[in-house]
Coordinates of C-alpha atoms in Angstrom, one line a residue:
M92 CA -18.9 -21.6 82.1
S93 CA -17.9 -24.9 83.8
D94 CA -18.5 -25.7 87.4
T95 CA -14.8 -25.3 88.1
Q96 CA -14.7 -21.8 86.5
T97 CA -17.9 -20.8 88.4
L98 CA -16.3 -22.0 91.7
I99 CA -13.2 -19.9 91.1
E100 CA -14.9 -16.8 89.7
N101 CA -17.3 -16.7 92.6
R102 CA -14.5 -16.7 95.2
P103 CA -14.9 -14.5 98.3
P104 CA -12.9 -11.3 98.4
S105 CA -10.6 -12.4 101.3
V106 CA -9.3 -15.3 103.3
A107 CA -10.9 -13.7 106.3
A108 CA -14.3 -13.9 104.6
L109 CA -13.6 -17.5 103.7
F110 CA -12.8 -18.3 107.3
L111 CA -16.1 -16.8 108.5
E112 CA -18.0 -18.9 105.9
R113 CA -16.2 -22.0 107.1
V114 CA -17.0 -21.3 110.8
A115 CA -20.6 -20.7 110.0
A116 CA -20.9 -23.8 107.9
T117 CA -19.3 -26.4 110.2
P118 CA -18.8 -24.8 113.7
D119 CA -18.6 -28.0 115.6
A120 CA -16.4 -29.9 113.2
E121 CA -12.8 -30.5 114.1
A122 CA -10.4 -27.9 112.6
Y123 CA -7.0 -28.4 114.2
R124 CA -5.2 -31.0 116.2
H125 CA -2.1 -30.0 118.1
P126 CA 0.4 -31.6 120.6
V127 CA 0.4 -30.7 124.2
P128 CA 3.3 -32.0 126.4
P129 CA 2.1 -34.2 129.3
A130 CA 1.7 -32.4 132.7
S131 CA 4.3 -34.7 134.2
G132 CA 6.8 -33.8 131.5
Q133 CA 7.3 -37.5 130.9
G134 CA 6.1 -39.7 128.0
P135 CA 4.5 -38.8 124.6
D136 CA 2.6 -35.7 123.9
D137 CA -1.2 -35.6 124.2
W138 CA -3.0 -34.4 121.1
K139 CA -5.8 -31.8 121.6
S140 CA -8.4 -30.6 119.2
L141 CA -10.0 -27.3 118.3
S142 CA -13.4 -27.1 116.5
W143 CA -13.9 -24.3 113.9
A144 CA -16.0 -22.5 116.5
Q145 CA -13.3 -22.8 119.2
A146 CA -10.6 -21.7 116.7
A147 CA -12.8 -18.7 115.7
E148 CA -13.1 -17.6 119.4
R149 CA -9.4 -17.3 119.7
V150 CA -8.9 -15.8 116.2
Y151 CA -11.4 -13.1 116.8
A152 CA -9.9 -12.3 120.2
I153 CA -6.5 -11.9 118.6
A154 CA -7.9 -9.7 115.9
A155 CA -9.7 -7.5 118.4
G156 CA -6.5 -7.3 120.5
L157 CA -4.6 -6.1 117.5
V158 CA -7.3 -3.5 116.7
E159 CA -7.1 -2.2 120.2
L160 CA -3.3 -1.8 119.8
G161 CA -4.1 0.4 116.9
V162 CA -3.4 -1.9 113.9
Q163 CA -5.0 -0.4 110.8
P164 CA -6.0 -2.1 107.5
E165 CA -3.0 -3.4 105.6
Q166 CA -0.6 -2.5 108.3
R167 CA 1.9 -5.3 108.9
V168 CA 2.0 -7.7 111.9
A169 CA 5.1 -9.9 111.8
L170 CA 5.1 -13.6 112.8
A171 CA 8.4 -15.1 113.9
S172 CA 7.6 -18.6 115.0
S173 CA 8.0 -22.2 114.1
T174 CA 4.9 -24.1 112.8
R175 CA 2.4 -24.5 115.6
V176 CA -1.3 -24.0 116.1
E177 CA -0.8 -20.5 117.5
W178 CA 0.8 -19.5 114.1
L179 CA -2.4 -20.5 112.3
L180 CA -4.6 -18.7 114.8
A181 CA -2.5 -15.5 114.8
D182 CA -2.3 -15.4 111.0
L183 CA -6.1 -15.6 110.8
G184 CA -6.4 -13.0 113.6
I185 CA -4.2 -10.6 111.7
M186 CA -6.2 -11.0 108.6
C187 CA -9.6 -10.7 110.4
A188 CA -8.3 -7.4 111.9
G189 CA -7.7 -6.3 108.3
G190 CA -3.9 -6.3 108.8
A191 CA -1.3 -8.2 106.8
T192 CA 1.1 -10.9 108.0
T193 CA 4.8 -10.5 107.6
T194 CA 6.4 -13.9 107.9
I195 CA 9.9 -14.4 109.5
Y196 CA 11.6 -17.8 109.8
P197 CA 12.5 -18.5 113.4
Q198 CA 16.1 -19.4 112.3
T199 CA 16.6 -15.8 111.0
N200 CA 19.3 -14.0 112.9
A201 CA 18.8 -10.6 114.7
D202 CA 20.2 -8.5 111.9
E203 CA 18.1 -10.1 109.1
S204 CA 15.0 -10.1 111.4
A205 CA 15.5 -6.4 112.0
F206 CA 15.8 -5.8 108.3
I207 CA 12.5 -7.5 107.6
L208 CA 10.7 -5.8 110.4
S209 CA 12.0 -2.4 109.3
D210 CA 11.5 -2.9 105.5
S211 CA 7.9 -4.2 106.1
E212 CA 7.2 -1.4 108.6
S213 CA 5.6 -4.0 110.9
R214 CA 3.7 -2.5 113.8
V215 CA 3.5 -5.6 115.9
L216 CA 5.7 -8.7 116.2
I217 CA 4.2 -11.9 117.4
A218 CA 7.2 -13.9 118.6
E219 CA 7.3 -17.6 119.5
D220 CA 9.4 -17.5 122.6
A221 CA 12.1 -15.7 124.7
A222 CA 14.8 -16.3 122.0
Q223 CA 12.6 -14.5 119.3
V224 CA 11.7 -11.7 121.7
A225 CA 15.4 -11.2 122.5
K226 CA 16.2 -10.5 118.8
A227 CA 13.7 -7.7 118.7
V228 CA 14.8 -6.3 122.1
E229 CA 18.4 -6.2 120.8
K230 CA 17.4 -4.2 117.8
R231 CA 14.7 -2.0 119.3
A232 CA 16.5 1.2 118.5
E233 CA 16.4 0.3 114.8
L234 CA 12.6 -0.4 114.9
P235 CA 10.7 2.8 115.6
E236 CA 7.6 1.5 113.8
L237 CA 7.3 -1.5 116.1
I238 CA 4.9 -0.6 118.9
K239 CA 4.5 -4.0 120.6
V240 CA 6.1 -7.5 120.8
V241 CA 3.7 -10.4 121.7
A242 CA 5.2 -13.6 123.0
I243 CA 3.4 -16.9 122.3
D244 CA 5.3 -18.9 124.9
P245 CA 5.8 -16.7 128.0
A246 CA 8.5 -18.9 129.6
G247 CA 11.5 -16.7 130.3
V248 CA 9.9 -13.6 128.8
E249 CA 10.1 -10.4 130.8
T250 CA 6.9 -8.4 130.1
N251 CA 6.8 -4.6 130.2
D252 CA 5.1 -1.7 128.3
W253 CA 6.7 -3.0 125.0
V254 CA 6.5 -6.8 125.5
T255 CA 3.3 -8.7 126.3
T256 CA 2.0 -12.3 125.9
L257 CA -0.4 -13.8 123.5
A258 CA -2.7 -14.8 126.4
E259 CA -2.8 -11.2 127.5
L260 CA -3.5 -10.0 124.0
E261 CA -6.4 -12.5 123.7
Q262 CA -7.8 -11.5 127.1
R263 CA -7.8 -7.8 126.1
G264 CA -9.2 -8.6 122.7
A265 CA -12.1 -10.6 124.2
A266 CA -12.9 -7.7 126.5
Y267 CA -12.7 -5.3 123.5
L268 CA -15.1 -7.5 121.6
E269 CA -17.7 -7.3 124.4
K270 CA -17.8 -3.5 123.9
H271 CA -17.6 -3.8 120.1
P272 CA -19.5 -7.0 119.1
E273 CA -19.7 -6.0 115.4
L274 CA -15.9 -5.4 115.1
I275 CA -14.9 -8.6 113.2
K276 CA -17.9 -8.4 110.8
E277 CA -17.1 -4.8 110.0
R278 CA -13.3 -5.3 109.6
V279 CA -13.7 -8.4 107.4
G280 CA -16.5 -6.8 105.4
A281 CA -14.3 -3.9 104.5
I282 CA -11.5 -6.1 103.1
T283 CA -11.2 -5.9 99.3
R284 CA -9.6 -8.4 96.9
E285 CA -6.6 -6.1 96.3
Q286 CA -5.9 -5.5 100.0
L287 CA -2.6 -6.9 101.2
A288 CA -2.9 -10.1 103.1
T289 CA 0.7 -11.4 103.4
L290 CA 4.2 -10.1 102.9
I291 CA 6.6 -13.0 102.5
Y292 CA 10.3 -12.4 102.2
T293 CA 12.0 -14.7 99.8
S294 CA 14.4 -17.0 101.5
G295 CA 17.0 -15.7 99.1
T296 CA 19.5 -18.2 97.5
T297 CA 21.3 -15.0 96.5
G298 CA 21.3 -11.5 97.9
R299 CA 19.0 -9.8 100.4
P300 CA 15.4 -11.1 100.6
K301 CA 12.7 -9.3 98.7
G302 CA 9.2 -8.9 100.2
V303 CA 6.6 -10.5 98.0
R304 CA 3.2 -8.7 98.3
L305 CA 0.4 -11.2 98.2
P306 CA -3.1 -9.7 98.4
H307 CA -6.2 -11.5 99.7
D308 CA -7.4 -12.5 96.2
N309 CA -4.2 -14.6 95.7
W310 CA -5.2 -16.8 98.7
A311 CA -8.9 -16.8 98.0
Y312 CA -8.1 -18.0 94.4
M313 CA -5.7 -20.7 95.8
A314 CA -8.3 -22.0 98.2
K315 CA -10.9 -22.5 95.4
A316 CA -8.4 -23.8 92.8
I317 CA -7.0 -26.4 95.3
A318 CA -10.5 -27.5 96.1
A319 CA -11.3 -27.7 92.4
T320 CA -8.5 -30.3 91.8
G321 CA -10.4 -32.8 93.9
L322 CA -7.2 -33.9 95.6
I323 CA -8.5 -33.3 99.1
T324 CA -11.9 -33.7 100.7
G325 CA -13.6 -32.8 104.0
E326 CA -12.8 -36.3 105.3
D327 CA -9.0 -35.9 105.0
V328 CA -6.6 -35.5 107.9
Q329 CA -3.6 -33.4 106.9
Y330 CA -0.3 -33.6 108.8
L331 CA 1.3 -30.1 108.6
W332 CA 4.9 -29.6 109.6
L333 CA 6.2 -27.4 106.9
P334 CA 7.5 -23.9 107.8
L335 CA 4.5 -21.6 107.7
A336 CA 6.9 -18.7 107.0
H337 CA 7.4 -20.3 103.6
V338 CA 4.7 -20.0 100.9
F339 CA 4.4 -23.8 100.5
G340 CA 3.3 -24.2 104.1
K341 CA 1.1 -21.1 104.0
V342 CA -0.9 -22.2 100.9
L343 CA -2.0 -25.4 102.6
T344 CA -3.9 -23.3 105.2
S345 CA -6.1 -21.7 102.6
G346 CA -7.0 -25.0 101.0
Q347 CA -7.9 -26.4 104.4
I348 CA -10.3 -23.6 105.2
E349 CA -12.1 -24.0 101.9
V350 CA -12.5 -27.8 102.1
G351 CA -12.9 -27.9 105.9
H352 CA -10.8 -31.0 106.7
V353 CA -8.7 -31.5 109.9
T354 CA -5.1 -30.4 110.1
A355 CA -2.7 -31.9 112.7
V356 CA 0.0 -29.3 113.1
D357 CA 3.5 -29.7 114.6
G358 CA 6.5 -28.1 113.1
R359 CA 9.1 -30.1 115.0
V360 CA 10.9 -32.0 112.2
D361 CA 12.5 -34.5 114.7
K362 CA 8.9 -35.5 115.7
I363 CA 7.7 -36.4 112.2
I364 CA 8.5 -40.1 112.4
E365 CA 7.0 -40.3 116.0
N366 CA 3.9 -38.4 115.1
L367 CA 2.8 -40.1 111.8
P368 CA 1.6 -43.3 113.4
V369 CA -0.3 -41.3 116.0
V370 CA -1.9 -38.8 113.6
Q371 CA -2.4 -41.3 110.8
P372 CA -2.8 -38.6 108.1
T373 CA -4.4 -39.3 104.8
Y374 CA -2.2 -36.7 103.1
M375 CA 0.8 -34.5 103.8
A376 CA 3.1 -32.1 102.0
A377 CA 6.9 -32.2 102.2
V378 CA 10.0 -31.1 100.5
P379 CA 12.1 -33.7 98.6
R380 CA 14.8 -33.8 101.3
I381 CA 12.3 -35.5 103.7
F382 CA 11.5 -38.3 101.2
E383 CA 15.3 -38.7 100.5
K384 CA 15.9 -39.1 104.2
V385 CA 13.1 -41.6 104.6
Y386 CA 14.5 -43.6 101.6
N387 CA 18.1 -43.5 103.0
G388 CA 16.8 -44.5 106.5
V389 CA 14.9 -47.5 105.1
A390 CA 18.0 -48.6 103.1
A391 CA 20.2 -48.2 106.2
K392 CA 17.8 -50.2 108.3
A393 CA 17.9 -53.0 105.7
R394 CA 21.7 -53.0 105.7
E395 CA 21.7 -53.3 109.5
G396 CA 19.7 -56.5 109.0
G397 CA 22.6 -58.2 107.2
P398 CA 23.5 -58.9 103.5
A399 CA 20.4 -61.1 102.9
K400 CA 17.9 -58.5 104.2
Y401 CA 19.7 -55.7 102.2
K402 CA 19.6 -57.8 99.1
I403 CA 15.8 -58.2 99.5
F404 CA 15.4 -54.5 99.9
Q405 CA 17.4 -53.8 96.8
W406 CA 15.3 -56.2 94.9
A407 CA 12.1 -54.7 96.2
A408 CA 13.3 -51.2 95.3
E409 CA 13.9 -52.3 91.7
V410 CA 10.5 -54.0 91.6
S411 CA 8.8 -50.9 93.0
R412 CA 10.4 -48.6 90.4
E413 CA 9.6 -50.9 87.5
Y414 CA 6.0 -51.4 88.7
A415 CA 5.5 -47.6 89.0
K416 CA 6.9 -46.9 85.6
V417 CA 4.9 -49.6 83.8
S418 CA 1.7 -48.6 85.7
Q419 CA 2.0 -44.9 84.9
D420 CA 2.9 -45.6 81.3
N421 CA -0.1 -47.9 80.9
F422 CA -2.4 -45.4 82.5
R423 CA -1.1 -42.7 80.1
R424 CA -1.9 -45.0 77.1
T425 CA -5.0 -46.9 78.1
G426 CA -6.5 -45.2 81.2
N427 CA -5.8 -48.0 83.6
H428 CA -2.8 -49.0 85.8
A429 CA -2.6 -52.7 84.7
V430 CA 0.8 -54.3 84.8
P431 CA 1.9 -57.8 83.5
F432 CA 1.1 -60.8 85.6
G433 CA 4.7 -61.6 86.4
L434 CA 5.5 -58.1 87.6
A435 CA 2.3 -58.0 89.7
A436 CA 3.3 -61.3 91.4
K437 CA 6.7 -60.0 92.3
H438 CA 5.2 -56.7 93.5
K439 CA 2.8 -58.6 95.8
V440 CA 5.7 -60.5 97.4
A441 CA 7.7 -57.2 97.8
D442 CA 4.7 -55.5 99.3
T443 CA 4.5 -58.1 102.0
L444 CA 8.2 -58.0 102.8
V445 CA 8.9 -54.2 102.4
Y446 CA 6.2 -51.8 101.2
S447 CA 3.6 -52.6 103.8
K448 CA 6.0 -51.8 106.6
L449 CA 6.9 -48.5 104.9
R450 CA 3.2 -47.5 104.6
E451 CA 2.8 -48.4 108.3
A452 CA 5.6 -46.0 109.2
F453 CA 3.6 -43.2 107.5
G454 CA 0.6 -44.0 109.6
G455 CA -1.1 -46.6 107.4
R456 CA -3.7 -44.3 105.8
L457 CA -1.7 -42.1 103.6
R458 CA -3.4 -41.6 100.2
A459 CA -0.8 -39.2 98.8
C460 CA 1.9 -36.7 99.5
V461 CA 2.5 -33.5 97.8
S462 CA 6.1 -32.6 97.1
G463 CA 7.3 -29.1 96.2
A464 CA 9.9 -26.3 96.8
S465 CA 12.6 -28.2 94.7
A466 CA 12.9 -31.1 92.4
L467 CA 12.4 -34.7 93.6
A468 CA 14.7 -37.3 92.1
P469 CA 12.6 -39.5 89.8
E470 CA 14.1 -42.7 91.1
I471 CA 13.0 -41.7 94.6
G472 CA 9.6 -40.8 93.3
Y473 CA 9.2 -44.1 91.5
F474 CA 10.3 -46.0 94.5
F475 CA 7.6 -44.5 96.7
A476 CA 4.9 -44.7 94.0
G477 CA 5.5 -48.4 93.5
A478 CA 5.4 -48.9 97.3
G479 CA 1.9 -47.4 97.4
I480 CA 2.9 -43.9 98.6
H481 CA 2.0 -41.6 95.8
I482 CA 4.1 -38.4 95.7
L483 CA 2.3 -35.8 93.7
E484 CA 4.9 -33.3 92.7
G485 CA 3.8 -29.7 92.3
Y486 CA 5.4 -26.4 91.3
G487 CA 5.1 -22.7 92.2
L488 CA 7.0 -19.8 93.7
T489 CA 6.5 -17.3 96.4
E490 CA 5.6 -14.9 93.7
S491 CA 2.8 -17.2 92.4
S492 CA 1.4 -18.0 95.9
A493 CA 3.1 -21.4 95.9
A494 CA 0.7 -23.7 93.9
S495 CA 0.7 -23.1 90.1
F496 CA 1.0 -26.8 89.1
V497 CA 0.2 -30.1 90.7
N498 CA -0.1 -33.6 89.5
P499 CA -3.6 -34.9 89.2
G500 CA -4.4 -37.8 91.5
E501 CA -4.7 -41.0 89.6
A502 CA -3.1 -39.6 86.4
Y503 CA 0.1 -38.3 88.1
R504 CA 3.4 -38.7 86.4
T505 CA 6.6 -39.0 88.3
G506 CA 9.3 -36.6 87.0
T507 CA 6.8 -33.9 86.2
V508 CA 5.1 -31.2 88.3
G509 CA 1.7 -32.0 86.7
K510 CA -0.8 -29.6 85.1
P511 CA -1.7 -25.9 85.8
L512 CA -4.2 -25.2 88.5
P513 CA -7.6 -24.1 87.1
G514 CA -7.3 -20.5 86.2
T515 CA -3.5 -20.4 85.8
E516 CA -2.0 -19.9 82.3
V517 CA 1.4 -21.0 81.3
R518 CA 3.7 -20.6 78.2
I519 CA 7.3 -21.4 77.5
A520 CA 9.4 -18.6 76.2
D521 CA 11.8 -19.0 73.3
D522 CA 14.7 -19.5 75.7
G523 CA 12.8 -22.2 77.6
E524 CA 11.8 -20.0 80.6
I525 CA 8.4 -20.8 82.2
L526 CA 6.0 -17.8 82.2
L527 CA 2.8 -17.8 84.4
R528 CA -0.3 -15.6 84.5
G529 CA -3.4 -15.8 86.6
P530 CA -5.0 -14.8 89.9
G531 CA -2.2 -16.4 92.0
I532 CA 0.5 -14.0 90.8
M533 CA 1.9 -11.5 93.2
E534 CA 1.1 -7.8 93.2
G535 CA 4.9 -7.1 93.2
Y536 CA 7.9 -6.7 95.4
H537 CA 7.5 -4.5 98.4
G538 CA 9.0 -1.1 97.7
L539 CA 11.0 -2.4 94.7
P540 CA 9.2 -1.3 91.5
E541 CA 12.3 -1.8 89.3
K542 CA 12.7 -5.4 90.6
T543 CA 9.0 -6.0 90.0
S544 CA 9.2 -4.8 86.4
E545 CA 12.1 -7.1 85.7
V546 CA 9.9 -10.2 86.3
L547 CA 6.3 -9.0 85.9
E548 CA 5.1 -7.8 82.5
S549 CA 2.4 -5.2 82.1
D550 CA 0.0 -7.8 80.6
G551 CA 0.4 -10.0 83.7
W552 CA 3.0 -12.6 82.6
F553 CA 5.4 -13.5 85.3
H554 CA 8.9 -14.7 84.5
T555 CA 9.7 -17.6 86.9
G556 CA 13.4 -17.9 86.1
D557 CA 12.9 -21.6 85.7
I558 CA 13.5 -23.6 82.6
G559 CA 11.0 -26.3 81.6
E560 CA 9.1 -28.1 78.9
L561 CA 5.4 -28.9 78.4
S562 CA 4.1 -32.3 77.1
P563 CA 1.5 -32.2 74.4
D564 CA -1.2 -32.9 77.0
G565 CA 0.0 -30.2 79.4
Y566 CA 2.3 -31.8 81.9
L567 CA 5.2 -29.6 82.9
R568 CA 8.7 -30.8 83.5
I569 CA 11.2 -28.5 85.2
T570 CA 14.7 -28.9 83.9
D571 CA 16.6 -26.2 85.8
R572 CA 16.8 -22.6 87.0
K573 CA 17.6 -20.2 84.2
K574 CA 20.4 -18.6 86.1
D575 CA 21.7 -21.9 87.4
L576 CA 22.4 -23.4 83.9
I577 CA 26.1 -23.7 83.5
K578 CA 28.1 -23.6 80.3
T579 CA 31.4 -25.5 80.2
S580 CA 34.4 -24.0 78.5
G581 CA 33.7 -26.5 75.7
G582 CA 30.4 -24.6 75.0
K583 CA 28.1 -27.3 76.3
Y584 CA 25.2 -26.5 78.6
V585 CA 24.7 -28.5 81.8
A586 CA 21.6 -28.4 84.1
P587 CA 23.2 -29.0 87.5
A588 CA 19.9 -29.7 89.3
E589 CA 19.1 -32.5 86.9
V590 CA 22.4 -34.2 87.5
E591 CA 22.2 -33.6 91.2
G592 CA 18.7 -35.1 91.3
Q593 CA 19.8 -38.2 89.4
F594 CA 22.7 -38.7 91.9
K595 CA 20.2 -38.6 94.8
G596 CA 18.3 -41.4 93.1
V597 CA 21.5 -43.5 92.7
C598 CA 23.3 -43.0 96.0
P599 CA 21.4 -43.8 99.2
Y600 CA 24.0 -41.9 101.4
V601 CA 23.9 -38.5 99.8
S602 CA 22.4 -35.5 101.7
N603 CA 23.4 -32.6 99.4
I604 CA 25.3 -32.3 96.2
L605 CA 26.5 -29.3 94.2
V606 CA 27.6 -29.8 90.6
H607 CA 30.1 -27.2 89.4
G608 CA 31.5 -26.6 85.9
A609 CA 30.7 -23.0 84.6
D610 CA 33.5 -22.0 82.3
R611 CA 35.5 -25.1 83.2
N612 CA 36.4 -27.9 80.8
Y613 CA 34.7 -30.6 82.9
C614 CA 32.2 -30.9 85.7
T615 CA 33.0 -31.6 89.4
A616 CA 30.9 -32.0 92.5
L617 CA 30.9 -31.2 96.2
I618 CA 29.1 -34.0 98.1
A619 CA 27.7 -34.0 101.6
L620 CA 26.6 -37.3 103.1
D621 CA 23.7 -38.1 105.3
E622 CA 25.2 -38.6 108.8
I623 CA 22.9 -41.3 110.1
A624 CA 23.1 -43.4 107.0
L625 CA 26.9 -42.9 106.7
L626 CA 27.6 -43.9 110.3
D627 CA 25.5 -47.0 109.9
W628 CA 27.6 -47.9 106.9
A629 CA 30.7 -47.1 108.9
K630 CA 29.9 -49.8 111.4
E631 CA 29.9 -52.5 108.7
N632 CA 33.2 -51.2 107.2
G633 CA 35.7 -51.1 110.0
L634 CA 35.0 -47.5 110.9
E635 CA 32.8 -47.8 113.9
G636 CA 33.2 -45.2 116.6
R637 CA 34.8 -42.6 114.3
S638 CA 33.3 -39.1 113.9
Y639 CA 31.4 -38.1 110.8
A640 CA 34.4 -36.0 109.6
D641 CA 36.8 -38.9 110.1
V642 CA 34.5 -41.4 108.2
V643 CA 34.2 -39.0 105.3
A644 CA 38.0 -38.7 105.1
A645 CA 38.5 -42.4 105.0
P646 CA 39.7 -44.0 101.7
Q647 CA 36.9 -46.6 102.0
T648 CA 34.3 -43.9 102.0
V649 CA 35.7 -42.1 99.0
E650 CA 35.9 -45.4 97.2
M651 CA 32.3 -46.2 98.1
V652 CA 31.0 -42.8 96.8
D653 CA 33.1 -43.1 93.7
G654 CA 31.3 -46.2 92.8
Y655 CA 28.0 -44.3 92.9
V656 CA 29.5 -41.5 90.9
Q657 CA 30.6 -43.9 88.2
Q658 CA 27.1 -45.4 88.2
L659 CA 25.7 -41.9 87.7
N660 CA 28.1 -41.1 84.9
A661 CA 27.1 -44.2 83.0
G662 CA 23.7 -42.6 82.3
L663 CA 24.9 -39.1 81.5
Q664 CA 26.1 -37.4 78.3
K665 CA 29.9 -37.1 78.2
W666 CA 29.9 -33.4 79.0
Q667 CA 27.6 -33.9 82.0
T668 CA 29.7 -36.5 83.7
I669 CA 31.4 -35.8 87.1
K670 CA 35.1 -36.1 86.6
K671 CA 36.2 -35.3 90.2
F672 CA 34.4 -34.9 93.5
R673 CA 35.2 -33.9 97.1
L674 CA 33.3 -35.1 100.2
L675 CA 32.5 -32.3 102.6
P676 CA 33.6 -32.5 106.3
R677 CA 30.0 -31.9 107.4
D678 CA 26.5 -31.6 106.0
L679 CA 25.2 -28.3 104.6
D680 CA 22.7 -26.6 106.9
V681 CA 20.6 -23.5 107.5
E682 CA 22.7 -22.3 110.4
H683 CA 25.7 -21.8 108.2
G684 CA 23.6 -20.1 105.5
E685 CA 24.3 -22.9 102.9
I686 CA 20.7 -23.9 102.4
T687 CA 17.5 -22.0 102.8
P688 CA 14.9 -22.8 105.5
S689 CA 13.0 -24.6 102.7
L690 CA 16.1 -26.7 102.1
K691 CA 17.2 -25.2 98.8
L692 CA 20.9 -25.1 98.0
K693 CA 22.5 -21.6 98.1
R694 CA 25.0 -22.2 95.4
P695 CA 27.0 -19.0 95.6
V696 CA 27.5 -19.5 99.4
V697 CA 28.6 -23.1 99.1
E698 CA 30.9 -22.4 96.1
R699 CA 32.5 -19.5 98.0
E700 CA 32.9 -21.4 101.3
Y701 CA 34.5 -24.4 99.5
K702 CA 36.3 -22.6 96.8
H703 CA 39.6 -24.2 97.9
L704 CA 38.1 -27.7 97.2
I705 CA 36.8 -26.6 93.8
D706 CA 40.1 -25.0 92.8
E707 CA 41.8 -28.2 94.0
M708 CA 39.8 -30.3 91.6
Y709 CA 40.9 -28.1 88.6
A710 CA 44.5 -27.7 89.7
G711 CA 47.0 -28.7 87.1
T712 CA 44.3 -28.7 84.3
R713 CA 44.4 -26.5 81.3
E714 CA 41.3 -24.3 81.3
A715 CA 39.9 -23.2 78.0

């Protein structure tokens, strides 16, 4: 048995046990870093640290407080909060009490929150603030199982016999521990591999969300498998902003506990650019939309500098992509990243002019980023790779505990999601569907045995619903969602996500794009533009001072986007090309239910909302 296999096979039975091991091994090492607003309310945030021992003190108090409330093993405690250090401490406290965490996105409305709380039979809700508490109060009559609501931020919260605060819970828990000093050891020691740790409700691009049951062994396996990849070390500093209600954010917490590195946590997306130079992370995870926004922002800033500066940026971007492609191809063939002298010389100049400034914006120490949740446009990936910011694409689902594949560090390949994590098996079905098997696969859907049997075979193979292909040496490339493949009336299959990804690599102004064409005789697209980038462009094109909707409707804008559509079409098969498009009057967003909190497109919702624009693009055509 290899060292990697031994590491994975000898994993502890629970995340809680893993946490106790980490606290015992490095009690005084820094565990978490988090922002604290200045007392004056003016100026930048202060960043405070918690050692593993300090974190454990709070975790154990939360655990004991929950036990005192009556939480029993595997009973659910819901967490409705944005990403913040208290989320991490509460999640660990729930698991150390033997309970299971039900995650709820803070953007979820009262009806959907009530459904999740009811379906999960959650006994306690830990809510971020007064707004989250209000949702539960509104639906209290529908939640007979919910015995207590705990507010993290007490501002504006009216406490009573049903509503308390996290500070009060911790105080009561600390007092309870004084009377029962062996409580945590006993609760953690009783947890088995099969015991439920987390109930994550799929964000649901279609239909009502399903609760995915993830036992402790899923997370313990993930912790060891992530460590076995060697991508992170105890010296790393992670910047964590991803929603912890999503499995991608959640899995990062397990890997951190195993490796023992520092995590700087702040879920405020609008603070990312401000925080990166302060935190100076060595790695971070993000969804593709973040990298797209950074790329669009850099391009927009270059345009603001005038034609000469923008021309330099365009040249540097092409050099970056060429450098990355040649470097990765050489590594694949020879094992080193050597590039021809002429290309290396151009790259050195471009690095001084453009790339070095980009790396500084990320804090100057970033070794790599991990990208997941949806596909990253290869042209975006190659741009960052050539600029010295290596984006390691990965792949997984809620049902597979997030991390099933990840690109190896030096041997990463843009456009693929890498190789399986140690211990995960993969095969491609006859119809191209990716099947997975291993310790990371879910137990099933909560209370939905029929839905479970539709995707999980008796021998453990899980049907992902994604289409992909494996290279001879084991790299996986995702081509589309099985259910999202569209067939034109001419009988040709089109993978919309592939076309959409290519357009994002071509057009620096795009925010979201939906390709449509099922049972039609040609493909069309709905395109939403990035507001910041678009309004910067508008200043240079006689449209300054106009609203986003007015700029989108302007003939100059349509003509500009059409140029990028034609550029896209030049690289597509005839049946894939976009014959017509419409620009949307606003960007797609979570609030309107058009994208999920993890920024995935909800195709049925968008197609239904903008049916009139789609019909308009096919009006007067003869459909087969």
